[in-house]
Amino acid sequence: CLRSEDISAGFSMSGVTVTSDSNIAPDGATTADLVTEDATNAQHYADQGITFSALTTYTLSAWIKRNGNSRNCYLMFYAAAGAESAIVLVDTLTGGIVSGPTLVGTTAGSARVVSYPNGWFRVELTATMGAVAGVGAVRLGLASGTSLSYQGDNGSGIPYWGIQLEQAAFASSYIPTTTAAVTRNADV
C-alpha cells in the first residue's frame, strides 16, 4: 500500500471523511488518521487500488484504535470484481475478532489481532488469491455491529495507521511507504 500513514492522499473514500494526523500513532508521532463515517445509509470505507497476482499469498495489516464510539472496523482485500476476497471484522474495544476471516474465491485464510500500548491493535489478514486475481483493492472500513452497510451518524470514526500489504503468509514489522512501494531485507 502506498501512503501507509496518509489515508487522505492514498485512498478513495466512500461514505467517510479523513482527518489527517489527528491521533498519536503507535510509534509516538501524531500521524494516525481518523476515518469518520458520514450520515448516509451505505457502506463506510476507504479503498486503495491494488493489482494482485493469481495464486499468490498476501497479508494486509493496519493498526486501529477505539475512538470513544461503538463502531467496529474491518480490513478487506479483493480482486476479480470482488469474486476473490478476504475480510476480517474486529471489535475496536477488545481487539477481538467478531467474524472472519471470511473468504470468497481465496484460500489459506487467517486473521489475528495483536495488542499494542495505548489502546492500539494491529489487525492482520492473510489469504491466497484465486486463479483470476488482477485488479482490486485493499479496504479499511467501519461497521455497526456485524453490518457493513448501515445508517451513519456523521461522527463516529476510527483511527487507522501503518497500512501495509505484503506478498507473504504473515505480517512483518512495519514498512512505512509514501509515493512508492518499498522493499527491504527480511525480518530476522
PDB file of C-alpha atoms in Angstrom:
ATOM      1  CA  CYS A   1       0.000   0.000   0.000  1.00  0.00           C
ATOM      2  CA  LEU A   2       1.149   3.485  -0.739  1.00  0.00           C
ATOM      3  CA  ARG A   3       0.842   6.329   1.784  1.00  0.00           C
ATOM      4  CA  SER A   4       0.836   3.979   4.771  1.00  0.00           C
ATOM      5  CA  GLU A   5       0.387   6.921   7.156  1.00  0.00           C
ATOM      6  CA  ASP A   6      -1.730   9.203   4.945  1.00  0.00           C
ATOM      7  CA  ILE A   7      -5.130   7.742   4.102  1.00  0.00           C
ATOM      8  CA  SER A   8      -6.407  11.098   2.787  1.00  0.00           C
ATOM      9  CA  ALA A   9      -3.819  11.075  -0.025  1.00  0.00           C
ATOM     10  CA  GLY A  10      -3.539   7.380  -0.828  1.00  0.00           C
ATOM     11  CA  PHE A  11      -7.130   6.130  -0.682  1.00  0.00           C
ATOM     12  CA  SER A  12     -10.510   6.873  -2.261  1.00  0.00           C
ATOM     13  CA  MET A  13     -13.406   7.423   0.133  1.00  0.00           C
ATOM     14  CA  SER A  14     -16.958   6.123   0.186  1.00  0.00           C
ATOM     15  CA  GLY A  15     -19.219   7.314   2.993  1.00  0.00           C
ATOM     16  CA  VAL A  16     -16.296   8.615   5.057  1.00  0.00           C
ATOM     17  CA  THR A  17     -14.063  11.621   5.547  1.00  0.00           C
ATOM     18  CA  VAL A  18     -10.477  11.513   6.775  1.00  0.00           C
ATOM     19  CA  THR A  19      -8.810  13.831   9.273  1.00  0.00           C
ATOM     20  CA  SER A  20      -5.068  13.509   8.726  1.00  0.00           C
ATOM     21  CA  ASP A  21      -2.568  13.357  11.577  1.00  0.00           C
ATOM     22  CA  SER A  22      -5.280  13.593  14.230  1.00  0.00           C
ATOM     23  CA  ASN A  23      -4.080  10.889  16.647  1.00  0.00           C
ATOM     24  CA  ILE A  24      -0.835   9.772  18.239  1.00  0.00           C
ATOM     25  CA  ALA A  25       0.276   6.642  16.364  1.00  0.00           C
ATOM     26  CA  PRO A  26       1.857   3.540  17.925  1.00  0.00           C
ATOM     27  CA  ASP A  27       5.323   4.978  17.178  1.00  0.00           C
ATOM     28  CA  GLY A  28       4.594   8.122  19.242  1.00  0.00           C
ATOM     29  CA  ALA A  29       4.257  10.537  16.290  1.00  0.00           C
ATOM     30  CA  THR A  30       0.984  12.321  15.515  1.00  0.00           C
ATOM     31  CA  THR A  31       0.484  10.587  12.174  1.00  0.00           C
ATOM     32  CA  ALA A  32      -2.598   8.376  12.657  1.00  0.00           C
ATOM     33  CA  ASP A  33      -5.604   9.380  10.538  1.00  0.00           C
ATOM     34  CA  LEU A  34      -9.197   9.423  11.777  1.00  0.00           C
ATOM     35  CA  VAL A  35     -11.671   7.815   9.339  1.00  0.00           C
ATOM     36  CA  THR A  36     -15.143   9.201  10.149  1.00  0.00           C
ATOM     37  CA  GLU A  37     -18.450   7.970   8.736  1.00  0.00           C
ATOM     38  CA  ASP A  38     -20.916  10.346   7.122  1.00  0.00           C
ATOM     39  CA  ALA A  39     -24.719  10.250   7.530  1.00  0.00           C
ATOM     40  CA  THR A  40     -25.511   8.040   4.528  1.00  0.00           C
ATOM     41  CA  ASN A  41     -27.210   4.653   4.738  1.00  0.00           C
ATOM     42  CA  ALA A  42     -24.449   2.737   2.963  1.00  0.00           C
ATOM     43  CA  GLN A  43     -21.028   1.210   3.478  1.00  0.00           C
ATOM     44  CA  HIS A  44     -18.373   3.456   5.043  1.00  0.00           C
ATOM     45  CA  TYR A  45     -14.793   2.773   3.893  1.00  0.00           C
ATOM     46  CA  ALA A  46     -11.549   3.894   2.257  1.00  0.00           C
ATOM     47  CA  ASP A  47     -10.096   1.913  -0.689  1.00  0.00           C
ATOM     48  CA  GLN A  48      -6.725   1.823  -2.385  1.00  0.00           C
ATOM     49  CA  GLY A  49      -6.483   0.171  -5.798  1.00  0.00           C
ATOM     50  CA  ILE A  50      -4.052  -2.757  -5.987  1.00  0.00           C
ATOM     51  CA  THR A  51      -3.266  -5.301  -8.703  1.00  0.00           C
ATOM     52  CA  PHE A  52      -2.977  -8.800  -7.250  1.00  0.00           C
ATOM     53  CA  SER A  53      -1.183 -11.794  -8.755  1.00  0.00           C
ATOM     54  CA  ALA A  54      -3.110 -15.049  -9.126  1.00  0.00           C
ATOM     55  CA  LEU A  55      -2.405 -17.889  -6.689  1.00  0.00           C
ATOM     56  CA  THR A  56      -0.245 -15.605  -4.535  1.00  0.00           C
ATOM     57  CA  THR A  57      -0.476 -15.185  -0.757  1.00  0.00           C
ATOM     58  CA  TYR A  58      -0.905 -11.660   0.642  1.00  0.00           C
ATOM     59  CA  THR A  59      -1.094 -10.226   4.138  1.00  0.00           C
ATOM     60  CA  LEU A  60      -2.842  -6.935   4.835  1.00  0.00           C
ATOM     61  CA  SER A  61      -2.238  -5.262   8.199  1.00  0.00           C
ATOM     62  CA  ALA A  62      -3.109  -1.980   9.886  1.00  0.00           C
ATOM     63  CA  TRP A  63      -3.216  -0.521  13.364  1.00  0.00           C
ATOM     64  CA  ILE A  64      -6.638   0.505  14.692  1.00  0.00           C
ATOM     65  CA  LYS A  65      -7.886   2.063  17.911  1.00  0.00           C
ATOM     66  CA  ARG A  66     -11.228   2.723  19.602  1.00  0.00           C
ATOM     67  CA  ASN A  67     -12.273   6.360  19.385  1.00  0.00           C
ATOM     68  CA  GLY A  68     -14.983   6.754  22.002  1.00  0.00           C
ATOM     69  CA  ASN A  69     -17.720   5.235  19.848  1.00  0.00           C
ATOM     70  CA  SER A  70     -19.266   1.822  19.400  1.00  0.00           C
ATOM     71  CA  ARG A  71     -18.127   1.126  15.832  1.00  0.00           C
ATOM     72  CA  ASN A  72     -16.251  -1.989  14.821  1.00  0.00           C
ATOM     73  CA  CYS A  73     -13.860  -1.991  11.886  1.00  0.00           C
ATOM     74  CA  TYR A  74     -12.831  -4.308   9.098  1.00  0.00           C
ATOM     75  CA  LEU A  75      -9.895  -4.967   6.814  1.00  0.00           C
ATOM     76  CA  MET A  76     -10.515  -6.456   3.395  1.00  0.00           C
ATOM     77  CA  PHE A  77      -8.708  -7.104   0.149  1.00  0.00           C
ATOM     78  CA  TYR A  78     -10.315  -8.204  -3.083  1.00  0.00           C
ATOM     79  CA  ALA A  79      -9.777  -8.720  -6.812  1.00  0.00           C
ATOM     80  CA  ALA A  80     -11.659 -10.001  -9.867  1.00  0.00           C
ATOM     81  CA  ALA A  81     -14.546  -7.568  -9.284  1.00  0.00           C
ATOM     82  CA  GLY A  82     -14.995  -8.961  -5.768  1.00  0.00           C
ATOM     83  CA  ALA A  83     -15.112 -12.615  -6.859  1.00  0.00           C
ATOM     84  CA  GLU A  84     -11.922 -13.158  -4.847  1.00  0.00           C
ATOM     85  CA  SER A  85     -11.819 -11.575  -1.389  1.00  0.00           C
ATOM     86  CA  ALA A  86     -10.814 -11.890   2.248  1.00  0.00           C
ATOM     87  CA  ILE A  87     -12.272  -9.890   5.139  1.00  0.00           C
ATOM     88  CA  VAL A  88     -11.970  -9.761   8.933  1.00  0.00           C
ATOM     89  CA  LEU A  89     -14.236  -7.785  11.282  1.00  0.00           C
ATOM     90  CA  VAL A  90     -12.756  -6.579  14.595  1.00  0.00           C
ATOM     91  CA  ASP A  91     -14.147  -5.161  17.853  1.00  0.00           C
ATOM     92  CA  THR A  92     -12.224  -1.913  18.395  1.00  0.00           C
ATOM     93  CA  LEU A  93     -12.730  -2.027  22.179  1.00  0.00           C
ATOM     94  CA  THR A  94     -11.398  -5.506  22.919  1.00  0.00           C
ATOM     95  CA  GLY A  95      -9.409  -6.270  19.786  1.00  0.00           C
ATOM     96  CA  GLY A  96     -11.403  -9.479  19.432  1.00  0.00           C
ATOM     97  CA  ILE A  97     -12.254 -10.890  16.023  1.00  0.00           C
ATOM     98  CA  VAL A  98     -16.020 -10.524  15.529  1.00  0.00           C
ATOM     99  CA  SER A  99     -16.068 -12.543  12.302  1.00  0.00           C
ATOM    100  CA  GLY A 100     -13.619 -13.909   9.804  1.00  0.00           C
ATOM    101  CA  PRO A 101     -11.594 -14.376   8.072  1.00  0.00           C
ATOM    102  CA  THR A 102     -14.362 -14.734   5.533  1.00  0.00           C
ATOM    103  CA  LEU A 103     -13.018 -15.956   2.199  1.00  0.00           C
ATOM    104  CA  VAL A 104     -14.616 -15.831  -1.241  1.00  0.00           C
ATOM    105  CA  GLY A 105     -12.623 -17.367  -4.088  1.00  0.00           C
ATOM    106  CA  THR A 106      -9.479 -17.244  -1.922  1.00  0.00           C
ATOM    107  CA  THR A 107      -7.854 -19.907   0.254  1.00  0.00           C
ATOM    108  CA  ALA A 108      -5.468 -20.381   3.187  1.00  0.00           C
ATOM    109  CA  GLY A 109      -7.036 -17.532   5.122  1.00  0.00           C
ATOM    110  CA  SER A 110      -6.082 -16.468   8.625  1.00  0.00           C
ATOM    111  CA  ALA A 111      -6.503 -13.429  10.820  1.00  0.00           C
ATOM    112  CA  ARG A 112      -5.111 -12.246  14.110  1.00  0.00           C
ATOM    113  CA  VAL A 113      -5.077  -9.150  16.262  1.00  0.00           C
ATOM    114  CA  VAL A 114      -2.047  -8.116  18.303  1.00  0.00           C
ATOM    115  CA  SER A 115      -2.452  -5.732  21.256  1.00  0.00           C
ATOM    116  CA  TYR A 116      -0.150  -2.682  21.498  1.00  0.00           C
ATOM    117  CA  PRO A 117       0.155   0.023  24.190  1.00  0.00           C
ATOM    118  CA  ASN A 118      -2.291   2.935  24.471  1.00  0.00           C
ATOM    119  CA  GLY A 119      -5.296   1.012  23.118  1.00  0.00           C
ATOM    120  CA  TRP A 120      -3.832   0.224  19.683  1.00  0.00           C
ATOM    121  CA  PHE A 121      -4.318  -3.127  17.941  1.00  0.00           C
ATOM    122  CA  ARG A 122      -2.561  -4.415  14.829  1.00  0.00           C
ATOM    123  CA  VAL A 123      -5.027  -6.340  12.683  1.00  0.00           C
ATOM    124  CA  GLU A 124      -3.539  -8.876  10.257  1.00  0.00           C
ATOM    125  CA  LEU A 125      -5.401 -10.634   7.439  1.00  0.00           C
ATOM    126  CA  THR A 126      -3.821 -13.301   5.199  1.00  0.00           C
ATOM    127  CA  ALA A 127      -5.211 -15.164   2.174  1.00  0.00           C
ATOM    128  CA  THR A 128      -4.108 -16.689  -1.105  1.00  0.00           C
ATOM    129  CA  MET A 129      -5.722 -15.208  -4.205  1.00  0.00           C
ATOM    130  CA  GLY A 130      -7.568 -17.450  -6.632  1.00  0.00           C
ATOM    131  CA  ALA A 131      -6.708 -18.206 -10.241  1.00  0.00           C
ATOM    132  CA  VAL A 132      -8.034 -14.915 -11.653  1.00  0.00           C
ATOM    133  CA  ALA A 133      -6.922 -12.117  -9.261  1.00  0.00           C
ATOM    134  CA  GLY A 134      -5.900  -8.968 -11.154  1.00  0.00           C
ATOM    135  CA  VAL A 135      -7.229  -5.502 -10.415  1.00  0.00           C
ATOM    136  CA  GLY A 136      -8.731  -4.998  -6.966  1.00  0.00           C
ATOM    137  CA  ALA A 137      -8.210  -3.020  -3.778  1.00  0.00           C
ATOM    138  CA  VAL A 138      -7.489  -3.038  -0.085  1.00  0.00           C
ATOM    139  CA  ARG A 139     -10.270  -1.646   2.093  1.00  0.00           C
ATOM    140  CA  LEU A 140     -10.400  -0.119   5.572  1.00  0.00           C
ATOM    141  CA  GLY A 141     -13.966   0.156   6.820  1.00  0.00           C
ATOM    142  CA  LEU A 142     -16.312   0.849   9.688  1.00  0.00           C
ATOM    143  CA  ALA A 143     -19.080  -1.495  10.796  1.00  0.00           C
ATOM    144  CA  SER A 144     -22.142  -1.235  13.024  1.00  0.00           C
ATOM    145  CA  GLY A 145     -22.058  -4.498  14.947  1.00  0.00           C
ATOM    146  CA  THR A 146     -21.596  -7.000  12.132  1.00  0.00           C
ATOM    147  CA  SER A 147     -23.257  -4.873   9.445  1.00  0.00           C
ATOM    148  CA  LEU A 148     -21.011  -3.285   6.834  1.00  0.00           C
ATOM    149  CA  SER A 149     -23.898  -1.257   5.395  1.00  0.00           C
ATOM    150  CA  TYR A 150     -25.775   0.922   7.899  1.00  0.00           C
ATOM    151  CA  GLN A 151     -27.076   4.415   8.641  1.00  0.00           C
ATOM    152  CA  GLY A 152     -24.057   6.527   9.586  1.00  0.00           C
ATOM    153  CA  ASP A 153     -24.227   9.108  12.370  1.00  0.00           C
ATOM    154  CA  ASN A 154     -21.910  11.693  10.754  1.00  0.00           C
ATOM    155  CA  GLY A 155     -19.429  11.499  13.623  1.00  0.00           C
ATOM    156  CA  SER A 156     -18.267   8.025  14.621  1.00  0.00           C
ATOM    157  CA  GLY A 157     -14.757   7.246  13.485  1.00  0.00           C
ATOM    158  CA  ILE A 158     -11.736   5.009  13.896  1.00  0.00           C
ATOM    159  CA  PRO A 159      -8.041   5.965  13.841  1.00  0.00           C
ATOM    160  CA  TYR A 160      -6.017   3.904  11.340  1.00  0.00           C
ATOM    161  CA  TRP A 161      -2.238   3.869  10.921  1.00  0.00           C
ATOM    162  CA  GLY A 162       0.503   1.858   9.268  1.00  0.00           C
ATOM    163  CA  ILE A 163      -1.472   0.228   6.479  1.00  0.00           C
ATOM    164  CA  GLN A 164       0.667  -2.467   4.897  1.00  0.00           C
ATOM    165  CA  LEU A 165       0.132  -5.065   2.173  1.00  0.00           C
ATOM    166  CA  GLU A 166       2.851  -7.602   1.534  1.00  0.00           C
ATOM    167  CA  GLN A 167       3.309 -10.684  -0.552  1.00  0.00           C
ATOM    168  CA  ALA A 168       3.814 -13.030   2.399  1.00  0.00           C
ATOM    169  CA  ALA A 169       1.993 -15.515   4.623  1.00  0.00           C
ATOM    170  CA  PHE A 170       2.400 -13.287   7.704  1.00  0.00           C
ATOM    171  CA  ALA A 171       2.802  -9.620   8.620  1.00  0.00           C
ATOM    172  CA  SER A 172       6.379  -8.460   9.010  1.00  0.00           C
ATOM    173  CA  SER A 173       7.439  -5.485  11.094  1.00  0.00           C
ATOM    174  CA  TYR A 174       6.121  -2.156   9.863  1.00  0.00           C
ATOM    175  CA  ILE A 175       7.420  -0.869   6.497  1.00  0.00           C
ATOM    176  CA  PRO A 176       6.438   2.814   6.022  1.00  0.00           C
ATOM    177  CA  THR A 177       5.583   3.933   2.488  1.00  0.00           C
ATOM    178  CA  THR A 178       4.975   7.260   0.791  1.00  0.00           C
ATOM    179  CA  THR A 179       4.564   7.551  -3.000  1.00  0.00           C
ATOM    180  CA  ALA A 180       6.257   4.266  -3.969  1.00  0.00           C
ATOM    181  CA  ALA A 181       6.257   0.638  -2.861  1.00  0.00           C
ATOM    182  CA  VAL A 182       9.119  -0.290  -0.548  1.00  0.00           C
ATOM    183  CA  THR A 183      11.088  -3.500  -0.190  1.00  0.00           C
ATOM    184  CA  ARG A 184      13.647  -4.362   2.440  1.00  0.00           C
ATOM    185  CA  ASN A 185      15.604  -7.285   3.837  1.00  0.00           C
ATOM    186  CA  ALA A 186      13.551  -9.937   5.583  1.00  0.00           C
ATOM    187  CA  ASP A 187      12.893  -9.732   9.329  1.00  0.00           C
ATOM    188  CA  VAL A 188      15.472 -11.675  11.341  1.00  0.00           C
TER     189      VAL A 188
END
